[in-house]
PDB file of N, CA and C in Angstrom:
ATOM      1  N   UNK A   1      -7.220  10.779   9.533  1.00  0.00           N
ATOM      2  CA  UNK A   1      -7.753  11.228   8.284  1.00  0.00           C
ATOM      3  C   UNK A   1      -6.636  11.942   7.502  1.00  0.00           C
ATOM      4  N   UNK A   2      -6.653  11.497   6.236  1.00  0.00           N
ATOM      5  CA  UNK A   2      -5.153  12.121   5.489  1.00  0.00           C
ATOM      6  C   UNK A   2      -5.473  13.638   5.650  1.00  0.00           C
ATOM      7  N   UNK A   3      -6.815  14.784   5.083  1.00  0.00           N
ATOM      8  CA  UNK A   3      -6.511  15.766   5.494  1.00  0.00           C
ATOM      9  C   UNK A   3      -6.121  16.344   6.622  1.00  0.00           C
ATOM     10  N   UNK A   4      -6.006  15.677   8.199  1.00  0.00           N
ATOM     11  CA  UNK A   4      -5.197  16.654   9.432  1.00  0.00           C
ATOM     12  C   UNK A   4      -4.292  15.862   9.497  1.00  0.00           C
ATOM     13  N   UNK A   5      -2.972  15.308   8.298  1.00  0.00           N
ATOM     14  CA  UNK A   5      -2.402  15.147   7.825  1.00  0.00           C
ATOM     15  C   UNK A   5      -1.025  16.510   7.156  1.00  0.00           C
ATOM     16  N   UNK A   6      -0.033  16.518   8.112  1.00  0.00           N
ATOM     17  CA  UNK A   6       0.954  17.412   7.664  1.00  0.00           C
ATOM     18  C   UNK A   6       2.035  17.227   7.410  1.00  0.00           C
ATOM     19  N   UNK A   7       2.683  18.091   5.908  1.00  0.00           N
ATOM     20  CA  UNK A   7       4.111  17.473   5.348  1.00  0.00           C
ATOM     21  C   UNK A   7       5.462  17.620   6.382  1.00  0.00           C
ATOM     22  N   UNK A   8       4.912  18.556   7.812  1.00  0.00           N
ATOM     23  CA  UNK A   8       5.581  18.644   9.076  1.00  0.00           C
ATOM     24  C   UNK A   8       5.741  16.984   9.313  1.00  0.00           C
ATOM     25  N   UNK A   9       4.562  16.860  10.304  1.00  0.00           N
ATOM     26  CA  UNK A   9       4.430  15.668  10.608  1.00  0.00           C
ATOM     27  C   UNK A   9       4.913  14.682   9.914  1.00  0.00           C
ATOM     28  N   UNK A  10       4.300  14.096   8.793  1.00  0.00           N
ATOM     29  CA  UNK A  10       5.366  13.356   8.111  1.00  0.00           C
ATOM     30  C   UNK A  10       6.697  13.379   7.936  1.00  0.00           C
ATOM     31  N   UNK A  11       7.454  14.631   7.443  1.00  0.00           N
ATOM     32  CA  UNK A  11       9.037  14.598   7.550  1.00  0.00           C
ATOM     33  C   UNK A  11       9.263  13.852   8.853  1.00  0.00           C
ATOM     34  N   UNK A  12       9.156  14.711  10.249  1.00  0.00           N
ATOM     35  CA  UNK A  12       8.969  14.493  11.530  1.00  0.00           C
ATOM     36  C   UNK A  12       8.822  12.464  11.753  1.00  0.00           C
ATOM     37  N   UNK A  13       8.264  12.334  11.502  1.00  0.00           N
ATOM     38  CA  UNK A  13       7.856  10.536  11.312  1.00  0.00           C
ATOM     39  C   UNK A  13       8.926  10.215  10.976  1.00  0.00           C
ATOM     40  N   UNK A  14       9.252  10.468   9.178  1.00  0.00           N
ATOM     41  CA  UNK A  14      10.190  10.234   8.449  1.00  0.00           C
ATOM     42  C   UNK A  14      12.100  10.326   9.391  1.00  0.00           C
ATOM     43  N   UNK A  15      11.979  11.435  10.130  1.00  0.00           N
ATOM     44  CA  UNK A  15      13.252  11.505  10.702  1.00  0.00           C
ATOM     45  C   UNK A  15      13.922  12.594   9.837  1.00  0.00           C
ATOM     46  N   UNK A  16      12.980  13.562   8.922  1.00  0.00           N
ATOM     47  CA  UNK A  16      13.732  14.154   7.920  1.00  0.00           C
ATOM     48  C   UNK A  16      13.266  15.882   8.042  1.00  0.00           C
ATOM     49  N   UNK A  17      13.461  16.643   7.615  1.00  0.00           N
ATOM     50  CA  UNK A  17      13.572  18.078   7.790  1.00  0.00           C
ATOM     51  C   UNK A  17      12.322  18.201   6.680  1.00  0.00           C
ATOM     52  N   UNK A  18      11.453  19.239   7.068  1.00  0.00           N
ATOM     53  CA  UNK A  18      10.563  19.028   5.787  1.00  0.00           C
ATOM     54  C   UNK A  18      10.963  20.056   4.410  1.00  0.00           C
ATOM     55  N   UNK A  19      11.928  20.875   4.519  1.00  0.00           N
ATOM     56  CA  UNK A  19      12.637  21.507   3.187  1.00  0.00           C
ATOM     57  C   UNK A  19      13.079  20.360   2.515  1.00  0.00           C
ATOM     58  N   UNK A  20      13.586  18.802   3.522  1.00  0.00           N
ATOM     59  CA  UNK A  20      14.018  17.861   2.533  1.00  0.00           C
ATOM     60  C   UNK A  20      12.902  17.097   1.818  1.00  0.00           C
ATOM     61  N   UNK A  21      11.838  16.886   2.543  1.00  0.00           N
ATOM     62  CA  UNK A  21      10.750  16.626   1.973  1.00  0.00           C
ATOM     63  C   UNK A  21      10.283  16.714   0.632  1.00  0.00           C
ATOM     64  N   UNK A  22      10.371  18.550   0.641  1.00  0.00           N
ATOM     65  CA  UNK A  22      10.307  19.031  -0.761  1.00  0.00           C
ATOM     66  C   UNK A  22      11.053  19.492  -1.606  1.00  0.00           C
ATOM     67  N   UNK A  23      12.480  18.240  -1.525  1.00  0.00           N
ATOM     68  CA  UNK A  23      13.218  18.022  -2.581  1.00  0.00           C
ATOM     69  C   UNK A  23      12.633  17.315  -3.492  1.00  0.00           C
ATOM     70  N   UNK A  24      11.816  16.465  -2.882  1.00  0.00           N
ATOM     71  CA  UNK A  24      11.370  15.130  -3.752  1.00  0.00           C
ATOM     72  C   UNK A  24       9.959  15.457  -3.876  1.00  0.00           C
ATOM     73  N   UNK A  25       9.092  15.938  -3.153  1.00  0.00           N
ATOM     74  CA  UNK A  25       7.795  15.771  -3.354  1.00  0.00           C
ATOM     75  C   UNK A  25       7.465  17.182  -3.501  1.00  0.00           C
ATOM     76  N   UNK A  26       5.816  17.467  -3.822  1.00  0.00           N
ATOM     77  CA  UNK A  26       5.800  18.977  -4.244  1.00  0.00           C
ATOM     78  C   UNK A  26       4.541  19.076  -2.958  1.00  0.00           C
ATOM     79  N   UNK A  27       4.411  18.087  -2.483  1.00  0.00           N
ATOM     80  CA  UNK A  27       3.006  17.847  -1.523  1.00  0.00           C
ATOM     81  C   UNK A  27       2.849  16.804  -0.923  1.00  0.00           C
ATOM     82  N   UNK A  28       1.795  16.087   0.043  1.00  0.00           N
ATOM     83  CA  UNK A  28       1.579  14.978   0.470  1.00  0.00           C
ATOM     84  C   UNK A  28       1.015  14.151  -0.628  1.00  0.00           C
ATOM     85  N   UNK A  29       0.440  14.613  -1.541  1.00  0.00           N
ATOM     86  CA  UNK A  29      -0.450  14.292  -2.241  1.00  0.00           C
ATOM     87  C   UNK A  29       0.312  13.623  -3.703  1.00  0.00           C
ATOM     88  N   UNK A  30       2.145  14.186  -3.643  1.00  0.00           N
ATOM     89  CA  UNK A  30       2.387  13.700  -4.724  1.00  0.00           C
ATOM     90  C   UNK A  30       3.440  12.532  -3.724  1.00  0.00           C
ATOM     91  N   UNK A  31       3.320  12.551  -2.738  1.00  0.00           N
ATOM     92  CA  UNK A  31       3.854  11.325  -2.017  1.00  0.00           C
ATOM     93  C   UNK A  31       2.982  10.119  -1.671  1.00  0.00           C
ATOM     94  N   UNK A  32       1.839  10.370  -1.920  1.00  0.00           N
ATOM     95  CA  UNK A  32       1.158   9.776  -1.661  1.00  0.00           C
ATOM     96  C   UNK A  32       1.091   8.609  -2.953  1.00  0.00           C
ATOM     97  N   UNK A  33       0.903   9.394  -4.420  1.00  0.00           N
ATOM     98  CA  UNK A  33       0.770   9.210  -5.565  1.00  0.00           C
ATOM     99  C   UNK A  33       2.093   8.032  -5.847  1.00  0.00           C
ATOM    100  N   UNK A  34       3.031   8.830  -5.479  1.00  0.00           N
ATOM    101  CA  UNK A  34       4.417   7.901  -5.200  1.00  0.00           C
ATOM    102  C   UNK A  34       4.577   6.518  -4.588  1.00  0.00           C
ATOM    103  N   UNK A  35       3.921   6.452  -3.596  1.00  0.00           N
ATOM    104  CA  UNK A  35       3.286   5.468  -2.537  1.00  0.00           C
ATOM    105  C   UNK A  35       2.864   4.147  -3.525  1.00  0.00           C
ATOM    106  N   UNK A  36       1.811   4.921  -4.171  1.00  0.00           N
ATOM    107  CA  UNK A  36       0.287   3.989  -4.825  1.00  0.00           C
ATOM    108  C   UNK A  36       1.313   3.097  -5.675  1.00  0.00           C
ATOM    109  N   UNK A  37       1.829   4.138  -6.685  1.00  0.00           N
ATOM    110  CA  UNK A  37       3.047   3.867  -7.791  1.00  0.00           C
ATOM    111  C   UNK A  37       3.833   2.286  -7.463  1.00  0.00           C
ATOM    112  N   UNK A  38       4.133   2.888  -6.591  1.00  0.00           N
ATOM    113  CA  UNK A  38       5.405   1.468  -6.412  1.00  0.00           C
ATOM    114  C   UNK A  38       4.606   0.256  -5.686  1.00  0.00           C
ATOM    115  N   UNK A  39       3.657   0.540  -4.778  1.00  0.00           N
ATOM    116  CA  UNK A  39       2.453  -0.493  -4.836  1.00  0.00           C
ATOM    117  C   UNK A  39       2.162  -1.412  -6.069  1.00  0.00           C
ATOM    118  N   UNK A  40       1.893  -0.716  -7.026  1.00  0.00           N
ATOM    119  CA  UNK A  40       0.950  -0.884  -7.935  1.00  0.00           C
ATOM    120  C   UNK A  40       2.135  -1.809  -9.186  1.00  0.00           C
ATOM    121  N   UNK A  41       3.381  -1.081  -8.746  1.00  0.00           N
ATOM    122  CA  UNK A  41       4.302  -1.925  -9.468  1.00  0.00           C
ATOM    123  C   UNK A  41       4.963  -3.026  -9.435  1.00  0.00           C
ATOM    124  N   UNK A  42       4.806  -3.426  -7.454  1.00  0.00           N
ATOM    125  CA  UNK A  42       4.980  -4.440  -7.120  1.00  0.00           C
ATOM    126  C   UNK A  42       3.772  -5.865  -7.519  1.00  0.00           C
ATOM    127  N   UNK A  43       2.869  -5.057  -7.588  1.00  0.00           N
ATOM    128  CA  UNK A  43       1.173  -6.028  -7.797  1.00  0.00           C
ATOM    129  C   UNK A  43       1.465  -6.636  -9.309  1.00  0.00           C
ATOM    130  N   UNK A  44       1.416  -5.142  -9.899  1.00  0.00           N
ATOM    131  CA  UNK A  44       2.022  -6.473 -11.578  1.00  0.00           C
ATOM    132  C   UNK A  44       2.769  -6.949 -11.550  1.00  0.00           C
ATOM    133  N   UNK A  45       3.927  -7.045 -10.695  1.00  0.00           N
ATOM    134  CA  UNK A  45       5.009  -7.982 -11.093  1.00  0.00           C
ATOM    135  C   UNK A  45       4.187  -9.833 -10.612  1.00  0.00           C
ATOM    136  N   UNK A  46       3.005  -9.705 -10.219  1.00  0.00           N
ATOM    137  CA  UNK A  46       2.618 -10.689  -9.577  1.00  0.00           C
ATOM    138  C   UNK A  46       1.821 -11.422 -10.891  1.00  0.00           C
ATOM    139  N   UNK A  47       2.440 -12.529 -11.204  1.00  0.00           N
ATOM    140  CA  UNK A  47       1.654 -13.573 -12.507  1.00  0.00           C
ATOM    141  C   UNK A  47       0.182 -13.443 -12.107  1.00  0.00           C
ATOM    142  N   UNK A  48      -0.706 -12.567 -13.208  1.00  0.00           N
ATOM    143  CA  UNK A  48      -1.828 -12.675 -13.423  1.00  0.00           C
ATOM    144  C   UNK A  48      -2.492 -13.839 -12.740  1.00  0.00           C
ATOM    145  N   UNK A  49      -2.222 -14.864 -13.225  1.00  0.00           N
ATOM    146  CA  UNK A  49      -3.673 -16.385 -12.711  1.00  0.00           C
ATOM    147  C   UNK A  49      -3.399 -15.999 -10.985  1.00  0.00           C
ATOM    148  N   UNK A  50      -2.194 -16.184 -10.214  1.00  0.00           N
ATOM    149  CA  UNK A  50      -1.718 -15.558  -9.031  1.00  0.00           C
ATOM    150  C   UNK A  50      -2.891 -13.946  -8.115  1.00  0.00           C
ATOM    151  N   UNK A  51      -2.418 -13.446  -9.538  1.00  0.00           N
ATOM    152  CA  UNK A  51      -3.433 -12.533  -8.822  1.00  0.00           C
ATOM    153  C   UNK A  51      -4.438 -12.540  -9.018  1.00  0.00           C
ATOM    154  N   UNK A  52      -5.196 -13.545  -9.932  1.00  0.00           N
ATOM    155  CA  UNK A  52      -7.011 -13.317 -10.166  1.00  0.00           C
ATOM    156  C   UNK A  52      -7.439 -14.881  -9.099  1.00  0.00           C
ATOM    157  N   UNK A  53      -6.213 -15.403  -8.834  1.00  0.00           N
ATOM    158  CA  UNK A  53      -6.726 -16.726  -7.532  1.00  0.00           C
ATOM    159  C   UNK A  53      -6.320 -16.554  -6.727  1.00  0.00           C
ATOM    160  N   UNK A  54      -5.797 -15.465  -5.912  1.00  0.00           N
ATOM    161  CA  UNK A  54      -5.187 -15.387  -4.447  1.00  0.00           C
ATOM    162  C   UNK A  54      -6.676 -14.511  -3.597  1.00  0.00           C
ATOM    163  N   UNK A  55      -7.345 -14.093  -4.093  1.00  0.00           N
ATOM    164  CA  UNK A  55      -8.875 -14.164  -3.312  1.00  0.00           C
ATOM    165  C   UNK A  55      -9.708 -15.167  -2.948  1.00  0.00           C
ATOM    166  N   UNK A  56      -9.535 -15.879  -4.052  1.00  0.00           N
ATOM    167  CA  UNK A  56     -10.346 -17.062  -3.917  1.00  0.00           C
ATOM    168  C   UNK A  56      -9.554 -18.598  -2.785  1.00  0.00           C
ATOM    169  N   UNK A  57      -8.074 -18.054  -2.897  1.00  0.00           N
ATOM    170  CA  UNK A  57      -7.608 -19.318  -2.240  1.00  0.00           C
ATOM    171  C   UNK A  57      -8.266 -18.739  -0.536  1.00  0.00           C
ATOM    172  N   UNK A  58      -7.633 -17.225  -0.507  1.00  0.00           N
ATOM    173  CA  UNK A  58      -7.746 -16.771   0.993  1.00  0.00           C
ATOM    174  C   UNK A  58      -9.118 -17.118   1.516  1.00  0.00           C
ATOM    175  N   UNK A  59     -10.507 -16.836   0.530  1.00  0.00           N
ATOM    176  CA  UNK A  59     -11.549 -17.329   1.043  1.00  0.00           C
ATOM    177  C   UNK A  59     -11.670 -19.312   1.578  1.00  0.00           C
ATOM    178  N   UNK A  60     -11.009 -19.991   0.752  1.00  0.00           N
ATOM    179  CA  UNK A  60     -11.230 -21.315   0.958  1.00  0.00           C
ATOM    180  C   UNK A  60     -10.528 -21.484   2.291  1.00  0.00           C
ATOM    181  N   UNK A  61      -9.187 -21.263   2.385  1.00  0.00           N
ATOM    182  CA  UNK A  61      -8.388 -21.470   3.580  1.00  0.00           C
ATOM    183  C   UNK A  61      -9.089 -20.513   5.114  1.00  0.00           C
ATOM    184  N   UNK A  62     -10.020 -19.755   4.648  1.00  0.00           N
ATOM    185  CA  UNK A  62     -11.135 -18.996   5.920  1.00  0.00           C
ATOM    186  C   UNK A  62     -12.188 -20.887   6.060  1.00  0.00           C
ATOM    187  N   UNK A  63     -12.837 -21.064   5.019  1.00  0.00           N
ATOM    188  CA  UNK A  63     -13.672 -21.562   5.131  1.00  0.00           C
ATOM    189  C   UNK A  63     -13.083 -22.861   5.764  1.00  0.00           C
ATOM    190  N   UNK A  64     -12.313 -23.365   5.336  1.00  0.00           N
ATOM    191  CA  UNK A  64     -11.354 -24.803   5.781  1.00  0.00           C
ATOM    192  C   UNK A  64     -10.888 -24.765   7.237  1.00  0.00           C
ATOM    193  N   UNK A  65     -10.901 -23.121   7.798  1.00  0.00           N
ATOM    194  CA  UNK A  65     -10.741 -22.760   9.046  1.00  0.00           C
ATOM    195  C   UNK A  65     -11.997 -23.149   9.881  1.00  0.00           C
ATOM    196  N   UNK A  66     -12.469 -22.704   9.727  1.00  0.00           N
ATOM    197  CA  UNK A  66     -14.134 -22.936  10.470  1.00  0.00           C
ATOM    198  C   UNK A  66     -14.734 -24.226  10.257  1.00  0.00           C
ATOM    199  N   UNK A  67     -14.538 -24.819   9.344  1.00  0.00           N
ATOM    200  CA  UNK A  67     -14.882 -26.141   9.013  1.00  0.00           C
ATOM    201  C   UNK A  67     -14.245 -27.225  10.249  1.00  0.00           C
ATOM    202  N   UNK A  68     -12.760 -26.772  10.211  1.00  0.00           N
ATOM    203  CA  UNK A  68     -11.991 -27.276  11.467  1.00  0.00           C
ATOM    204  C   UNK A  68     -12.558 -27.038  12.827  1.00  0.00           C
ATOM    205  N   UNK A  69     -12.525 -26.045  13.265  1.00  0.00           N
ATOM    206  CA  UNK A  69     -13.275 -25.476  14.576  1.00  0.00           C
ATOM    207  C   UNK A  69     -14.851 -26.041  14.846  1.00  0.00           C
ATOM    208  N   UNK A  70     -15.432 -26.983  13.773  1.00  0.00           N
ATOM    209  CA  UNK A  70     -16.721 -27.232  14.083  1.00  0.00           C
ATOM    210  C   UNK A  70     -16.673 -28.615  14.467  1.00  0.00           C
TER     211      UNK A  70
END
C-alpha cells in the first residue's frame, strides 16, 4: 500500500541516500506525480487511432486464443 510506503525505503531500493532523494523530489507524492508524468508522455506520443484500437485488437487476439484451444 503506497501509504506504509517510505522516502527511506525508496532511496534504499533506489541505491540512493534519501537527502539525495530530496534534491529532486519534495515527497513520495511528488515522485510519484513525476512517475505518472513521463507515463503519460510516453502514451501521447502513441498515434491516437493506435491508442483508441489497441484494446480492441488485445480483446480479439484473447478471443482468437480460445477459439484455438476449442
Amino acid at each position: 500500500m503506497f501509504s506504509n510506503i517510505s522516502v527511506r525505503s525508496i532511496a534504499k531500493n533506489a541505491g540512493v541516500h534519501h537527502s539525495t532523494f530530496y534534491e529532486y523530489f519534495s515527497d513520495k507524492l511528488d515522485l510519484l506525480d513525476y512517475g505518472l508524468t513521463l507515463l503519460m508522455e510516453e502514451y501521447n506520443m502513441i498515434p491516437i487511432q493506435e491508442r483508441f484500437m489497441r484494446p480492441f485488437q488485445e480483446i480479439n487476439r484473447s478471443f482468437r486464443g480460445i477459439q484455438n484451444h476449442c
